[in-house]
Amino acid sequence: MTTHKLTLSRLPKSLPLCLLCILYFASASGIAQAEKTNIVFILADDLGYGELGSYGQKKIRTPNLDRLAKEGIRFTQHYTGAPVCAPARCTLMTGQNLAHAQVRGNKDSGNGRIYPGQWPLTADVVTIAEVLKQAGYTTGAFGKWGLGPSNTSGSPIKQGFDRYFGYNCQRNAHSYYPPFLDSNEREVLINKYPIPGHDRKPEGEIKAEDYRAENYAPDLILDEAVKFLDKNKAKPFFLYLPFVEPHVSMQPPQEWLDQYPEEWDKENGVYRGQNGYLPHPRPRAAYASMISDLDEHVGTILEQLDKHGLTDKTLVVFTSDNGPTHGSRGPKFHVGGAACTFFDSAGGLNGFKGSCYEGGIRIPCIVKWPGKIQADSQTDTPSYFPDWFPTLCSVAGAELPNGQKLDGIDLTSVLKGGEAPPRDELMIWEFHGYRGIVAIRDGKWKALRRNLLNKTPADWELYDLEKDRNETTDLATEHPEIVARLEQEYIKTRIPEKDFPIPLYDKLSTVDSQ
């Protein structure tokens, strides 16, 4: 750290000593603020482990993210905190795994509106935005929130963000041409004739332009993020970018569609909306286009950092909220017409979004931190969303919140090429959706149990991820003692959450309910 010295000889000699002291400390404080590392955290929506060139993708163009990987570190065993949107974002914002978090599934707020927003965080929980704001950072979030509607305790403005623009409600984000976006706590109309996120067209010609309107929401969100950077370039900032692509519906710009081969879509033909969301004439090209458009938006943010001379002063994290879109009724397409089989979107891993198999929760993660991270490096350290809270606090020099249980480890040493500190807590996923799932990882072992909300839950499964990353061989019957140990440690630490009950384990939990 540079030692700052105030040159007293240049000040008028008539200034009182007390004023000199004020000037000194104010100046020193300004230098300290300037030395803080800026933080940009970019979160894709439903981007699979295998959908970037740096993670083995051969068909989809992602030059900006591939360059980011060349300039930073690539995580090969990074996990989301949950296999779907809202609970994943909860674990990221609060630093708590799903055995302790307030939001453990996608659940609407219940306010009765068409776009109700999701189940809100309470005023008691402390978010990473609140901590960084307390540490002197200006905070902005641009994209999909999903943790409580405006004018509730879960609003991003009430959870530590100075500025918010995007989709507060996940349902509104089903269309890229919605009626409105949320600016702080007000709705801003963006399309006079919006496109609903769901439709079917069993017969007749399907045209991509029929599902477009005047204003493309991702571009508006990006513009506001750029304005935030421009406005706050001279002071420490935390820029959270939960971009909405490639979550369906598929409505990418035409210029991207034109860059991908028409031959791709001859095999399966048009998508007519039979698996939900909107039809599209070229679904494979459309899915690739959404990822390339996301990549272009990331490139814009990186260019802005370069433009303002902030690249060397900024930590950039890129990851995804969960795995790629899963299959549905029509076998040719995944939900919304997504071409996740064609692109091997899960990178050969088992499962997709909504599952706690590796394909549902293992995600790409790239981090760039010039001068701290070795370029073009890789780590196999297992890590997940709760780790980012203590890591970002460490990067920012911020204090961890008192009285809030955090379940992650500080990854700063890993980013710099060293070893991870030991974990005091197991890596845990307790998911209330998709009939109820629990997964636990401890070292090479991963235990998983499904259908917990059914009358007859499934048996435990156990996998050795060092030897079997694709989870092909269930070892639960060979190692019942490992399964029993992991289950007991999970029961011992979990806190029942009345809004997301799992009766089987609620009655066994030893920790009082929230």
Tab-separated table of C-alpha atoms in Angstrom, residues 115-365:
chain	number	residue	atom	x	y	z
A	115	TYR	CA	-45.778	-10.338	-12.071
A	116	PRO	CA	-45.708	-10.827	-8.301
A	117	GLY	CA	-41.994	-11.061	-7.674
A	118	GLN	CA	-40.500	-13.904	-5.666
A	119	TRP	CA	-40.500	-14.771	-1.979
A	120	PRO	CA	-38.739	-11.858	-0.266
A	121	LEU	CA	-35.645	-11.868	1.854
A	122	THR	CA	-36.376	-10.496	5.306
A	123	ALA	CA	-34.943	-7.287	6.718
A	124	ASP	CA	-32.892	-9.338	9.188
A	125	VAL	CA	-30.656	-11.085	6.667
A	126	VAL	CA	-27.467	-9.296	5.617
A	127	THR	CA	-26.495	-9.340	1.940
A	128	ILE	CA	-23.057	-8.954	0.418
A	129	ALA	CA	-24.278	-5.675	-1.093
A	130	GLU	CA	-25.042	-4.299	2.368
A	131	VAL	CA	-21.619	-5.272	3.647
A	132	LEU	CA	-19.788	-3.759	0.680
A	133	LYS	CA	-21.870	-0.592	0.893
A	134	GLN	CA	-20.902	-0.269	4.559
A	135	ALA	CA	-17.272	-0.675	3.476
A	136	GLY	CA	-17.512	2.354	1.194
A	137	TYR	CA	-18.577	0.801	-2.099
A	138	THR	CA	-21.230	2.239	-4.398
A	139	THR	CA	-23.481	-0.686	-5.289
A	140	GLY	CA	-25.530	-1.359	-8.407
A	141	ALA	CA	-27.493	-4.351	-9.699
A	142	PHE	CA	-28.678	-4.701	-13.292
A	143	GLY	CA	-30.593	-7.740	-14.493
A	144	LYS	CA	-32.850	-10.336	-12.858
A	145	TRP	CA	-33.324	-10.053	-9.097
A	146	GLY	CA	-35.847	-12.672	-7.922
A	147	LEU	CA	-35.517	-12.125	-4.156
A	148	GLY	CA	-38.530	-9.968	-3.368
A	149	PRO	CA	-40.705	-7.387	-5.122
A	150	SER	CA	-40.413	-3.632	-4.823
A	151	ASN	CA	-41.623	-2.089	-1.593
A	152	THR	CA	-40.959	-5.293	0.364
A	153	SER	CA	-38.020	-6.194	2.570
A	154	GLY	CA	-36.596	-8.201	-0.327
A	155	SER	CA	-36.316	-5.311	-2.771
A	156	PRO	CA	-32.742	-4.843	-4.040
A	157	ILE	CA	-32.926	-1.214	-2.926
A	158	LYS	CA	-33.693	-2.410	0.610
A	159	GLN	CA	-30.997	-5.093	0.448
A	160	GLY	CA	-27.977	-2.865	-0.040
A	161	PHE	CA	-28.076	-1.667	-3.646
A	162	ASP	CA	-27.892	2.050	-4.401
A	163	ARG	CA	-29.158	1.498	-7.940
A	164	TYR	CA	-31.229	-1.261	-9.529
A	165	PHE	CA	-32.562	-1.736	-13.050
A	166	GLY	CA	-33.941	-4.910	-14.579
A	167	TYR	CA	-36.490	-7.646	-14.025
A	168	ASN	CA	-37.519	-7.799	-10.393
A	169	CYS	CA	-39.911	-10.697	-11.115
A	170	GLN	CA	-38.694	-13.872	-12.790
A	171	ARG	CA	-42.015	-14.300	-14.589
A	172	ASN	CA	-41.603	-10.950	-16.304
A	173	ALA	CA	-38.184	-12.167	-17.455
A	174	HIS	CA	-39.778	-14.946	-19.521
A	175	SER	CA	-39.981	-12.384	-22.330
A	176	TYR	CA	-37.142	-10.299	-23.715
A	177	TYR	CA	-39.730	-7.743	-24.847
A	178	PRO	CA	-41.730	-7.294	-21.613
A	179	PRO	CA	-44.168	-4.486	-20.841
A	180	PHE	CA	-41.882	-2.940	-18.229
A	181	LEU	CA	-38.643	-3.163	-16.318
A	182	ASP	CA	-38.032	-2.096	-12.728
A	183	SER	CA	-35.966	1.010	-12.072
A	184	ASN	CA	-35.159	1.072	-8.367
A	185	GLU	CA	-38.691	0.577	-7.005
A	186	ARG	CA	-40.680	1.949	-9.928
A	187	GLU	CA	-41.934	0.192	-13.046
A	188	VAL	CA	-40.785	1.784	-16.295
A	189	LEU	CA	-42.824	0.969	-19.406
A	190	ILE	CA	-40.538	-0.095	-22.254
A	191	ASN	CA	-42.862	-1.701	-24.825
A	192	LYS	CA	-46.268	-0.365	-25.840
A	193	TYR	CA	-47.011	-3.723	-27.437
A	194	PRO	CA	-45.090	-6.252	-25.318
A	195	ILE	CA	-44.605	-9.901	-26.221
A	196	PRO	CA	-45.937	-12.420	-23.663
A	197	GLY	CA	-43.346	-15.042	-22.724
A	198	HIS	CA	-45.527	-18.033	-23.634
A	199	ASP	CA	-47.370	-18.968	-26.827
A	200	ARG	CA	-47.947	-21.881	-29.174
A	201	LYS	CA	-48.387	-22.022	-32.928
A	202	PRO	CA	-49.287	-25.603	-33.904
A	203	GLU	CA	-49.671	-24.733	-37.580
A	204	GLY	CA	-48.538	-22.138	-40.091
A	205	GLU	CA	-45.328	-20.248	-40.736
A	206	ILE	CA	-43.294	-19.141	-37.735
A	207	LYS	CA	-41.372	-15.898	-38.052
A	208	ALA	CA	-38.846	-14.684	-35.491
A	209	GLU	CA	-39.881	-11.073	-36.031
A	210	ASP	CA	-43.408	-11.856	-34.867
A	211	TYR	CA	-41.995	-12.285	-31.358
A	212	ARG	CA	-40.076	-9.017	-31.184
A	213	ALA	CA	-41.184	-5.577	-30.093
A	214	GLU	CA	-39.640	-2.116	-29.928
A	215	ASN	CA	-37.221	-2.446	-27.016
A	216	TYR	CA	-35.021	-5.465	-26.288
A	217	ALA	CA	-34.677	-5.616	-22.508
A	218	PRO	CA	-31.097	-7.000	-22.302
A	219	ASP	CA	-29.800	-3.997	-24.243
A	220	LEU	CA	-31.610	-1.560	-21.950
A	221	ILE	CA	-30.208	-3.354	-18.902
A	222	LEU	CA	-26.703	-3.220	-20.356
A	223	ASP	CA	-27.059	0.504	-21.110
A	224	GLU	CA	-27.972	1.225	-17.496
A	225	ALA	CA	-25.023	-0.840	-16.268
A	226	VAL	CA	-22.682	1.143	-18.505
A	227	LYS	CA	-24.144	4.404	-17.145
A	228	PHE	CA	-23.450	3.149	-13.619
A	229	LEU	CA	-19.823	2.465	-14.549
A	230	ASP	CA	-19.442	5.849	-16.194
A	231	LYS	CA	-20.917	7.651	-13.195
A	232	ASN	CA	-18.972	5.774	-10.515
A	233	LYS	CA	-15.622	5.182	-12.206
A	234	ALA	CA	-13.762	7.410	-9.746
A	235	LYS	CA	-14.828	5.576	-6.593
A	236	PRO	CA	-14.999	1.953	-5.411
A	237	PHE	CA	-18.005	0.089	-6.787
A	238	PHE	CA	-19.709	-3.290	-6.633
A	239	LEU	CA	-21.444	-3.969	-9.936
A	240	TYR	CA	-23.733	-7.020	-9.851
A	241	LEU	CA	-24.882	-8.101	-13.315
A	242	PRO	CA	-27.401	-10.975	-13.205
A	243	PHE	CA	-27.964	-11.000	-16.969
A	244	VAL	CA	-31.011	-12.931	-18.232
A	245	GLU	CA	-29.546	-14.832	-21.162
A	246	PRO	CA	-29.712	-17.664	-22.199
A	247	HIS	CA	-32.903	-18.331	-20.194
A	248	VAL	CA	-35.821	-18.958	-22.545
A	249	SER	CA	-37.918	-17.573	-24.265
A	250	MET	CA	-35.603	-17.507	-27.263
A	251	GLN	CA	-35.821	-14.041	-28.830
A	252	PRO	CA	-32.256	-13.168	-29.859
A	253	PRO	CA	-31.346	-10.324	-32.230
A	254	GLN	CA	-31.540	-11.177	-35.919
A	255	GLU	CA	-27.905	-10.257	-36.539
A	256	TRP	CA	-26.824	-13.167	-34.369
A	257	LEU	CA	-29.218	-15.629	-36.023
A	258	ASP	CA	-27.744	-14.720	-39.395
A	259	GLN	CA	-24.278	-15.783	-38.215
A	260	TYR	CA	-25.206	-19.397	-37.464
A	261	PRO	CA	-25.773	-22.152	-40.088
A	262	GLU	CA	-29.272	-22.786	-41.385
A	263	GLU	CA	-28.291	-26.452	-41.725
A	264	TRP	CA	-28.391	-26.858	-37.942
A	265	ASP	CA	-32.168	-26.638	-37.861
A	266	LYS	CA	-32.986	-28.944	-40.749
A	267	GLU	CA	-32.953	-32.027	-38.512
A	268	ASN	CA	-35.575	-30.998	-35.931
A	269	GLY	CA	-37.235	-28.148	-37.782
A	270	VAL	CA	-39.113	-25.253	-36.234
A	271	TYR	CA	-40.086	-25.059	-32.597
A	272	ARG	CA	-43.826	-24.435	-32.122
A	273	GLY	CA	-43.926	-23.780	-28.394
A	274	GLN	CA	-44.901	-27.347	-27.445
A	275	ASN	CA	-42.449	-27.367	-24.512
A	276	GLY	CA	-43.479	-23.947	-23.239
A	277	TYR	CA	-42.358	-20.378	-23.895
A	278	LEU	CA	-42.307	-18.959	-27.450
A	279	PRO	CA	-42.030	-20.588	-30.884
A	280	HIS	CA	-38.968	-20.031	-33.050
A	281	PRO	CA	-38.202	-20.898	-36.692
A	282	ARG	CA	-34.534	-21.729	-36.023
A	283	PRO	CA	-34.273	-22.976	-32.434
A	284	ARG	CA	-30.692	-24.263	-32.541
A	285	ALA	CA	-29.391	-21.067	-34.086
A	286	ALA	CA	-31.531	-19.071	-31.652
A	287	TYR	CA	-30.107	-20.801	-28.597
A	288	ALA	CA	-26.523	-20.258	-29.758
A	289	SER	CA	-27.376	-16.647	-30.568
A	290	MET	CA	-28.562	-15.975	-27.027
A	291	ILE	CA	-25.249	-17.153	-25.607
A	292	SER	CA	-23.273	-15.142	-28.148
A	293	ASP	CA	-25.364	-12.075	-27.314
A	294	LEU	CA	-24.593	-12.617	-23.634
A	295	ASP	CA	-20.906	-12.893	-24.522
A	296	GLU	CA	-21.094	-9.614	-26.409
A	297	HIS	CA	-22.635	-7.899	-23.380
A	298	VAL	CA	-19.808	-9.178	-21.197
A	299	GLY	CA	-17.398	-7.777	-23.781
A	300	THR	CA	-19.042	-4.363	-23.500
A	301	ILE	CA	-18.502	-4.322	-19.733
A	302	LEU	CA	-14.855	-5.325	-20.126
A	303	GLU	CA	-14.382	-2.602	-22.736
A	304	GLN	CA	-15.816	-0.004	-20.352
A	305	LEU	CA	-13.366	-1.067	-17.666
A	306	ASP	CA	-10.541	-0.658	-20.189
A	307	LYS	CA	-11.897	2.705	-21.333
A	308	HIS	CA	-11.864	4.118	-17.810
A	309	GLY	CA	-8.499	2.613	-16.874
A	310	LEU	CA	-10.157	0.347	-14.303
A	311	THR	CA	-9.161	-3.093	-15.573
A	312	ASP	CA	-6.122	-3.418	-13.312
A	313	LYS	CA	-8.157	-2.223	-10.320
A	314	THR	CA	-11.097	-4.565	-10.762
A	315	LEU	CA	-11.964	-8.148	-9.828
A	316	VAL	CA	-14.291	-9.666	-12.444
A	317	VAL	CA	-16.237	-12.853	-11.711
A	318	PHE	CA	-18.327	-14.612	-14.342
A	319	THR	CA	-20.516	-17.617	-13.572
A	320	SER	CA	-24.070	-18.990	-13.978
A	321	ASP	CA	-27.013	-19.400	-11.622
A	322	ASN	CA	-27.529	-23.103	-12.449
A	323	GLY	CA	-27.162	-25.693	-15.180
A	324	PRO	CA	-28.768	-25.621	-18.639
A	325	THR	CA	-32.461	-26.019	-19.410
A	326	HIS	CA	-33.845	-29.540	-18.977
A	327	GLY	CA	-35.987	-31.653	-21.286
A	328	SER	CA	-39.766	-31.650	-21.477
A	329	ARG	CA	-42.735	-33.310	-23.183
A	330	GLY	CA	-41.542	-33.039	-26.766
A	331	PRO	CA	-38.367	-35.125	-27.048
A	332	LYS	CA	-36.801	-33.098	-29.867
A	333	PHE	CA	-36.384	-30.001	-27.733
A	334	HIS	CA	-35.673	-29.001	-24.188
A	335	VAL	CA	-37.922	-26.507	-22.394
A	336	GLY	CA	-38.574	-23.473	-24.577
A	337	GLY	CA	-37.052	-25.143	-27.621
A	338	ALA	CA	-33.522	-24.993	-26.186
A	339	ALA	CA	-30.982	-27.171	-28.000
A	340	CYS	CA	-29.065	-28.388	-24.955
A	341	THR	CA	-28.510	-31.900	-26.304
A	342	PHE	CA	-27.241	-30.652	-29.670
A	343	PHE	CA	-24.688	-28.391	-27.964
A	344	ASP	CA	-23.825	-30.835	-25.141
A	345	SER	CA	-24.671	-27.948	-22.853
A	346	ALA	CA	-23.911	-29.815	-19.624
A	347	GLY	CA	-20.424	-30.707	-20.877
A	348	GLY	CA	-21.006	-34.436	-20.504
A	349	LEU	CA	-22.209	-34.127	-16.914
A	350	ASN	CA	-25.289	-35.944	-15.660
A	351	GLY	CA	-28.523	-33.955	-15.404
A	352	PHE	CA	-29.763	-30.471	-16.169
A	353	LYS	CA	-31.352	-27.506	-14.421
A	354	GLY	CA	-33.695	-28.511	-11.592
A	355	SER	CA	-31.580	-31.494	-10.542
A	356	CYS	CA	-28.738	-31.707	-8.048
A	357	TYR	CA	-26.758	-33.997	-10.264
A	358	GLU	CA	-23.572	-32.410	-11.553
A	359	GLY	CA	-25.160	-31.089	-14.750
A	360	GLY	CA	-27.729	-29.159	-12.724
A	361	ILE	CA	-25.362	-27.468	-10.281
A	362	ARG	CA	-21.780	-27.558	-11.627
A	363	ILE	CA	-21.292	-24.379	-13.613
A	364	PRO	CA	-18.619	-22.423	-15.473
A	365	CYS	CA	-16.745	-19.887	-13.376
